[in-house]
Short mmCIF file of C-alpha atoms in Angstrom, two decimals:
data_model
loop_
_atom_site.label_atom_id
_atom_site.label_comp_id
_atom_site.label_asym_id
_atom_site.label_seq_id
_atom_site.Cartn_x
_atom_site.Cartn_y
_atom_site.Cartn_z
CA ASP A 1 0.00 0.00 0.00
CA SER A 2 1.60 3.25 -1.21
CA GLY A 3 -0.52 5.45 1.05
CA VAL A 4 -1.95 7.31 -1.95
CA THR A 5 -5.71 6.88 -2.35
CA GLN A 6 -7.54 7.34 -5.62
CA THR A 7 -11.26 7.22 -6.13
CA PRO A 8 -13.16 5.92 -7.91
CA LYS A 9 -11.29 2.83 -9.15
CA HIS A 10 -13.46 2.55 -12.23
CA LEU A 11 -15.56 5.09 -14.07
CA ILE A 12 -17.75 4.47 -17.11
CA THR A 13 -19.33 7.44 -18.81
CA ALA A 14 -20.48 8.71 -22.18
CA THR A 15 -18.93 11.13 -24.65
CA GLY A 16 -19.55 14.76 -23.86
CA GLN A 17 -19.84 14.16 -20.13
CA ARG A 18 -17.72 15.53 -17.30
CA VAL A 19 -16.08 13.53 -14.52
CA THR A 20 -13.99 14.23 -11.44
CA LEU A 21 -11.17 12.01 -10.24
CA ARG A 22 -10.01 12.35 -6.66
CA CYS A 23 -6.64 11.77 -5.04
CA SER A 24 -5.48 11.84 -1.43
CA PRO A 25 -1.68 11.96 -1.10
CA ARG A 26 0.43 10.17 1.46
CA SER A 27 0.40 11.75 4.88
CA GLY A 28 3.00 14.53 4.94
CA ASP A 29 3.42 14.77 1.16
CA LEU A 30 2.88 18.25 -0.27
CA SER A 31 3.20 17.44 -3.96
CA VAL A 32 0.59 15.76 -6.13
CA TYR A 33 1.12 14.68 -9.71
CA TRP A 34 -1.37 13.43 -12.29
CA TYR A 35 -0.42 11.00 -15.05
CA GLN A 36 -2.37 9.42 -17.89
CA GLN A 37 -1.64 5.97 -19.24
CA SER A 38 -3.34 5.07 -22.49
CA LEU A 39 -3.20 1.63 -24.08
CA ASP A 40 0.39 0.61 -24.84
CA GLN A 41 1.63 4.02 -23.82
CA GLY A 42 3.89 5.10 -21.04
CA LEU A 43 2.79 7.38 -18.27
CA GLN A 44 2.16 10.83 -19.68
CA PHE A 45 2.67 13.66 -17.22
CA LEU A 46 -0.38 15.93 -16.96
CA ILE A 47 0.10 18.35 -14.08
CA HIS A 48 1.94 18.91 -10.78
CA TYR A 49 0.69 20.74 -7.71
CA TYR A 50 2.72 21.68 -4.68
CA ASN A 51 1.03 22.82 -1.48
CA GLY A 52 -2.02 24.09 -3.32
CA GLU A 53 -0.26 25.81 -6.18
CA GLU A 54 0.25 24.63 -9.74
CA ARG A 55 3.96 23.92 -10.23
CA ALA A 56 4.14 22.51 -13.76
CA LYS A 57 1.97 21.49 -16.67
CA GLY A 58 2.63 18.69 -19.09
CA ASN A 59 0.53 17.37 -21.95
CA ILE A 60 -2.77 18.33 -20.37
CA LEU A 61 -5.67 19.17 -22.66
CA GLU A 62 -7.59 22.41 -22.19
CA ARG A 63 -10.69 20.30 -21.45
CA PHE A 64 -8.89 18.99 -18.38
CA SER A 65 -8.25 20.92 -15.19
CA ALA A 66 -7.02 20.14 -11.73
CA GLN A 67 -6.68 21.68 -8.32
CA GLN A 68 -5.17 20.92 -4.96
CA PHE A 69 -7.17 21.85 -1.90
CA PRO A 70 -5.98 23.16 1.51
CA ASP A 71 -6.15 19.64 2.96
CA LEU A 72 -3.78 18.67 0.09
CA HIS A 73 -6.14 16.31 -1.69
CA SER A 74 -6.41 16.89 -5.40
CA GLU A 75 -9.07 16.56 -8.06
CA LEU A 76 -8.68 16.12 -11.80
CA ASN A 77 -11.66 17.33 -13.80
CA LEU A 78 -12.19 15.98 -17.30
CA SER A 79 -14.90 17.62 -19.40
CA SER A 80 -16.42 17.22 -22.88
CA LEU A 81 -15.13 13.68 -22.79
CA GLU A 82 -14.10 11.95 -25.99
CA LEU A 83 -13.51 8.28 -26.74
CA GLY A 84 -9.77 8.93 -26.78
CA ASP A 85 -9.83 10.06 -23.17
CA SER A 86 -10.36 6.45 -22.10
CA ALA A 87 -7.26 5.64 -20.09
CA LEU A 88 -5.85 4.82 -16.69
CA TYR A 89 -5.29 7.97 -14.66
CA PHE A 90 -2.71 7.84 -11.88
CA CYS A 91 -2.08 10.22 -9.08
CA ALA A 92 1.28 10.27 -7.32
CA SER A 93 2.64 12.18 -4.37
CA SER A 94 6.00 13.16 -2.94
CA LYS A 95 7.25 15.24 -0.05
CA THR A 96 8.81 18.20 -1.76
CA GLY A 97 8.33 17.87 -5.52
CA THR A 98 11.94 18.70 -6.31
CA GLY A 99 12.00 16.20 -9.17
CA SER A 100 14.80 14.09 -7.73
CA GLU A 101 12.76 12.04 -5.32
CA LYS A 102 10.70 8.95 -5.84
CA LEU A 103 7.00 9.27 -6.37
CA PHE A 104 4.40 7.14 -4.63
CA PHE A 105 1.55 6.17 -6.93
CA GLY A 106 -2.06 5.37 -6.24
CA SER A 107 -3.67 2.35 -7.89
CA GLY A 108 -5.31 4.51 -10.54
CA THR A 109 -8.75 5.31 -11.91
CA GLN A 110 -9.74 3.40 -15.04
CA LEU A 111 -11.86 5.72 -17.16
CA SER A 112 -13.95 4.26 -19.97
CA VAL A 113 -15.71 6.69 -22.29
CA LEU A 114 -18.40 5.00 -24.39
CA ASP B 1 8.72 13.26 -29.26
CA GLN B 2 9.61 10.30 -27.07
CA GLN B 3 12.48 11.38 -24.87
CA VAL B 4 12.60 8.05 -23.01
CA LYS B 5 12.30 4.89 -25.07
CA GLN B 6 11.91 1.28 -24.09
CA ASN B 7 12.12 -0.52 -27.39
CA SER B 8 11.23 -3.97 -26.11
CA PRO B 9 7.55 -4.23 -25.20
CA SER B 10 8.08 -7.66 -23.69
CA LEU B 11 10.77 -10.00 -22.39
CA SER B 12 10.61 -13.62 -21.22
CA VAL B 13 13.28 -15.13 -19.02
CA GLN B 14 13.71 -18.45 -17.26
CA GLU B 15 13.64 -18.42 -13.45
CA GLY B 16 17.13 -18.12 -11.99
CA ARG B 17 18.59 -16.48 -15.11
CA ILE B 18 19.43 -12.82 -15.62
CA SER B 19 16.82 -10.34 -16.87
CA ILE B 20 18.14 -7.27 -18.70
CA LEU B 21 15.76 -4.44 -19.43
CA ASN B 22 16.95 -1.58 -21.59
CA CYS B 23 16.10 2.09 -21.87
CA ASP B 24 17.37 4.87 -24.14
CA TYR B 25 16.94 8.60 -23.72
CA THR B 26 17.51 11.60 -25.94
CA ASN B 27 17.46 14.59 -23.60
CA SER B 28 20.99 15.47 -22.50
CA MET B 29 19.55 17.48 -19.58
CA PHE B 30 18.39 14.31 -17.83
CA ASP B 31 20.48 13.74 -14.72
CA TYR B 32 18.46 11.35 -12.60
CA PHE B 33 16.99 8.06 -13.66
CA LEU B 34 14.56 5.68 -12.00
CA TRP B 35 12.99 2.30 -12.59
CA TYR B 36 9.44 1.54 -11.51
CA LYS B 37 7.68 -1.81 -11.41
CA LYS B 38 3.96 -2.20 -11.99
CA TYR B 39 1.73 -5.19 -11.21
CA PRO B 40 -1.77 -5.44 -12.72
CA ALA B 41 -4.42 -3.36 -10.94
CA GLU B 42 -1.76 -1.54 -8.94
CA GLY B 43 0.11 1.71 -9.36
CA PRO B 44 3.81 1.77 -10.26
CA THR B 45 6.19 1.30 -7.34
CA PHE B 46 9.72 2.63 -7.13
CA LEU B 47 12.44 0.05 -7.64
CA ILE B 48 15.84 1.68 -7.99
CA SER B 49 17.41 4.94 -9.13
CA ILE B 50 20.73 6.33 -10.32
CA SER B 51 22.20 9.78 -10.54
CA SER B 52 24.17 10.84 -13.61
CA ILE B 53 27.31 11.16 -11.50
CA LYS B 54 27.36 7.38 -11.15
CA ASP B 55 27.47 4.60 -13.68
CA LYS B 56 26.15 1.80 -11.49
CA ASN B 57 23.83 1.39 -8.55
CA GLU B 58 23.04 -1.90 -6.88
CA ASP B 59 20.27 -2.93 -4.51
CA GLY B 60 20.06 -6.62 -3.77
CA ARG B 61 19.15 -8.51 -6.92
CA PHE B 62 18.66 -5.28 -8.87
CA THR B 63 21.43 -3.29 -10.54
CA VAL B 64 21.04 -0.26 -12.79
CA PHE B 65 23.80 0.69 -15.23
CA LEU B 66 24.07 4.11 -16.83
CA ASN B 67 26.05 4.83 -19.99
CA LYS B 68 25.88 8.59 -20.44
CA SER B 69 27.81 8.73 -23.68
CA ALA B 70 25.35 6.30 -25.27
CA LYS B 71 22.36 7.81 -23.43
CA HIS B 72 21.44 4.32 -22.35
CA LEU B 73 20.54 2.65 -19.10
CA SER B 74 19.73 -0.90 -18.23
CA LEU B 75 18.24 -2.78 -15.32
CA HIS B 76 19.68 -6.18 -14.43
CA ILE B 77 17.78 -8.61 -12.24
CA VAL B 78 19.80 -11.54 -10.96
CA PRO B 79 18.53 -14.13 -10.30
CA SER B 80 15.10 -13.59 -11.81
CA GLN B 81 12.12 -14.89 -9.84
CA PRO B 82 8.51 -15.51 -10.93
CA GLY B 83 7.42 -12.68 -8.59
CA ASP B 84 9.44 -10.29 -10.73
CA SER B 85 6.92 -10.70 -13.55
CA ALA B 86 5.54 -7.20 -14.03
CA VAL B 87 5.74 -4.16 -16.29
CA TYR B 88 8.94 -2.18 -15.78
CA PHE B 89 9.03 1.53 -16.55
CA CYS B 90 12.15 3.54 -17.02
CA ALA B 91 11.88 7.24 -16.04
CA ALA B 92 14.16 10.24 -16.22
CA THR B 93 14.27 13.83 -15.02
CA GLY B 94 16.52 16.83 -15.40
CA GLY B 95 16.71 20.57 -15.81
CA ALA B 96 15.87 23.17 -13.22
CA GLY B 97 12.83 24.03 -11.15
CA SER B 98 9.47 23.16 -12.62
CA ALA B 99 11.15 21.45 -15.55
CA ARG B 100 12.14 18.59 -13.27
CA GLN B 101 9.24 16.29 -14.02
CA LEU B 102 9.55 12.58 -14.54
CA THR B 103 9.37 11.44 -18.16
CA PHE B 104 8.44 7.78 -18.48
CA GLY B 105 9.10 5.19 -21.13
CA SER B 106 6.32 2.99 -22.48
CA GLY B 107 7.27 0.01 -20.32
CA THR B 108 8.55 -3.54 -20.80
CA GLN B 109 6.47 -6.53 -19.73
CA LEU B 110 8.81 -9.00 -18.03
CA THR B 111 7.65 -12.58 -17.69
CA VAL B 112 9.77 -14.92 -15.57
CA LEU B 113 9.00 -18.52 -16.39
CA PRO B 114 9.21 -21.11 -13.59
#
């Protein structure tokens, strides 16, 4: 158990809809990262938050947004969903977010857009 | 633009033999490299890392080798065990500040045959 909690584990929805994925980091970790893993693809970095503030953006679509709340949990919002958004979405956390420390991953949310 | 490449999607090895997983990178700014292991229905877990100031790092049965001139790293598992069967991701980071995000390869599925 990594200590990172992601909910829900599975999500099935239709095109055009909006969903919210939730992540609770490990106790004491200030940084939260979101990654997307599509079929046969590596983990694509989406966004990084540190202590409530956006630190870096990766290949995140404009239809996607995220935030980190004062209690340090984070939410990833995906809107106007398309079939191609079907993927496994991982959240990870670390203490400082310096980029030279290991990340602890949750077990992911499997999103299926039908 | 794939900055971290794992060209072998899969690898099968007999139990007790050596497993060698390879990874190539293109970004000369990368200075820290990690390997993660992923079992089905779980998030990736950290396995071993190496800084660019070293060319080898060992942890039990796992050794990572870094060849900076060739922009190549490899993970050796000796001896391989059936429990090592998983997807292995290579990751790299470098640069300053917010640029220090992990870039992952597409993964190699290792199967250790009993």
